[in-house]
Amino acid sequence: MAITLVNPSELPRIDVYRQVSIATGSKLVFVAGQVAWDAEGVTVGEGDLAAQVEQCYLNIAAALAAAGGSFDDVAKLTVHVVDWTPDKMPRLLEGISRAAAKLGAAPTPPATLLGVAALDVPEHLVEIEATAVLD
């Protein structure tokens, strides 16, 4: 495996992600920001942050599989949420948990969460991009 996830003892331990990812592979995979579209381009979970987060993770998994990888290969995630406020965290975590259950893996690479004013279309509440490293 090309990615090792670490939580240094000098940094806070966060349950949903690790603070550091160490990449030793040689093939970089950059996954474009994924929104809650299904394969036909129809928005999944309109108005439902958890459903949209789940779909974003499933879309990332599909993109990674096309490159020969999985969430085990992800070195970094960046999450953009429209009109972010901390009270949305439970819905975000619910979406991640639902996706993890479907994928059979707990995606916990380092992550950055950013609040944004808007995304590509008004019905999209979240966009997630990934960087992966494969052997």
Coordinates of C-alpha atoms in Angstrom, one line a residue:
M1 CA 0.0 0.0 0.0
A2 CA 1.4 3.4 -1.0
I3 CA -0.3 5.4 1.8
T4 CA 0.3 5.3 5.5
L5 CA -2.0 7.4 7.7
V6 CA -0.5 8.8 11.0
N7 CA -1.7 10.8 14.0
P8 CA 1.4 12.4 15.6
S9 CA 1.1 12.5 19.4
E10 CA 1.8 16.2 19.3
L11 CA -1.4 16.9 17.3
P12 CA -5.0 16.4 18.3
R13 CA -6.5 13.0 17.5
I14 CA -9.5 13.5 15.2
D15 CA -11.8 10.5 14.8
V16 CA -12.9 11.1 11.2
Y17 CA -9.4 11.7 9.7
R18 CA -5.7 11.4 10.3
Q19 CA -3.4 14.4 10.5
V20 CA -0.7 13.1 8.2
S21 CA -0.5 10.8 5.2
I22 CA 2.8 9.4 4.0
A23 CA 2.9 8.5 0.4
T24 CA 5.5 6.0 -1.0
G25 CA 3.9 5.2 -4.3
S26 CA 4.8 6.5 -7.7
K27 CA 1.5 7.0 -9.5
L28 CA -0.5 10.2 -8.6
V29 CA -4.2 10.3 -9.1
F30 CA -6.1 13.6 -8.9
V31 CA -9.8 13.2 -8.7
A32 CA -11.8 16.3 -9.8
G33 CA -14.2 17.7 -7.3
Q34 CA -17.2 15.3 -7.1
V35 CA -20.7 16.5 -6.5
A36 CA -23.9 14.5 -5.8
W37 CA -24.5 13.4 -9.4
D38 CA -25.5 9.9 -10.4
A39 CA -24.2 8.4 -13.6
E40 CA -26.8 10.2 -15.7
G41 CA -25.9 13.6 -14.2
V42 CA -29.0 13.8 -12.0
T43 CA -28.5 15.3 -8.5
V44 CA -28.9 12.8 -5.7
G45 CA -30.3 14.0 -2.4
E46 CA -31.4 17.5 -3.3
G47 CA -31.6 19.5 0.0
D48 CA -30.0 16.6 2.0
L49 CA -26.4 17.1 3.0
A50 CA -25.8 13.6 4.3
A51 CA -27.2 12.0 1.0
Q52 CA -25.0 14.3 -1.1
V53 CA -21.9 13.6 1.0
E54 CA -22.5 9.9 0.6
Q55 CA -22.9 10.3 -3.2
C56 CA -19.7 12.3 -3.4
Y57 CA -17.7 9.6 -1.7
L58 CA -19.3 6.9 -3.9
N59 CA -18.3 9.0 -7.0
I60 CA -14.8 9.3 -5.7
A61 CA -14.6 5.6 -5.1
A62 CA -15.7 5.0 -8.7
A63 CA -13.1 7.4 -10.0
L64 CA -10.4 5.8 -7.9
A65 CA -11.4 2.3 -9.1
A66 CA -11.1 3.5 -12.7
A67 CA -7.5 4.4 -11.9
G68 CA -6.9 1.1 -10.2
G69 CA -7.2 2.4 -6.7
S70 CA -9.5 2.7 -3.7
F71 CA -9.9 5.0 -0.6
D72 CA -6.9 3.1 0.8
D73 CA -4.8 5.1 -1.7
V74 CA -6.1 8.5 -0.9
A75 CA -3.5 10.9 0.5
K76 CA -5.8 14.0 0.9
L77 CA -9.4 15.1 0.6
T78 CA -10.7 18.6 0.3
V79 CA -14.4 19.1 1.2
H80 CA -16.3 22.2 0.1
V81 CA -19.7 22.8 1.8
V82 CA -22.1 25.5 0.9
D83 CA -22.9 27.9 3.7
W84 CA -20.9 25.8 6.2
T85 CA -21.7 26.2 9.9
P86 CA -20.6 23.7 12.7
D87 CA -24.2 22.5 13.3
K88 CA -24.0 20.8 9.9
M89 CA -21.2 18.5 11.1
P90 CA -23.5 15.6 12.2
R91 CA -25.1 15.5 8.7
L92 CA -21.6 15.5 7.1
L93 CA -20.4 12.7 9.3
E94 CA -23.6 10.7 8.7
G95 CA -22.9 10.9 4.9
I96 CA -19.4 9.8 5.4
S97 CA -20.5 6.9 7.6
R98 CA -23.1 5.8 5.1
A99 CA -20.6 5.8 2.3
A100 CA -18.0 3.9 4.4
A101 CA -20.6 1.2 5.1
K102 CA -21.3 0.8 1.4
L103 CA -17.7 0.9 0.5
G104 CA -16.6 -1.5 3.3
A105 CA -13.9 1.0 4.3
A106 CA -13.5 4.0 6.6
P107 CA -12.1 6.8 4.5
T108 CA -9.9 8.7 7.0
P109 CA -7.1 10.5 5.1
P110 CA -6.1 14.0 6.0
A111 CA -8.9 16.3 5.0
T112 CA -9.6 20.0 4.7
L113 CA -13.1 21.3 5.2
L114 CA -14.0 24.7 3.6
G115 CA -17.2 26.7 3.7
V116 CA -18.1 28.2 0.3
A117 CA -20.8 30.6 -0.9
A118 CA -21.9 28.4 -3.8
L119 CA -21.0 25.6 -6.1
D120 CA -21.7 24.9 -9.7
V121 CA -25.5 24.7 -9.4
P122 CA -27.8 25.7 -6.5
E123 CA -28.9 22.2 -5.7
H124 CA -25.3 21.0 -4.9
L125 CA -24.5 21.4 -1.2
V126 CA -21.0 19.7 -1.2
E127 CA -18.1 19.0 -3.5
I128 CA -15.2 16.7 -2.5
E129 CA -11.9 16.3 -4.3
A130 CA -9.3 13.7 -3.7
T131 CA -5.6 13.1 -4.3
A132 CA -4.4 9.5 -4.3
V133 CA -1.0 7.8 -4.6
L134 CA -0.8 4.2 -6.0
D135 CA 2.1 1.8 -6.2

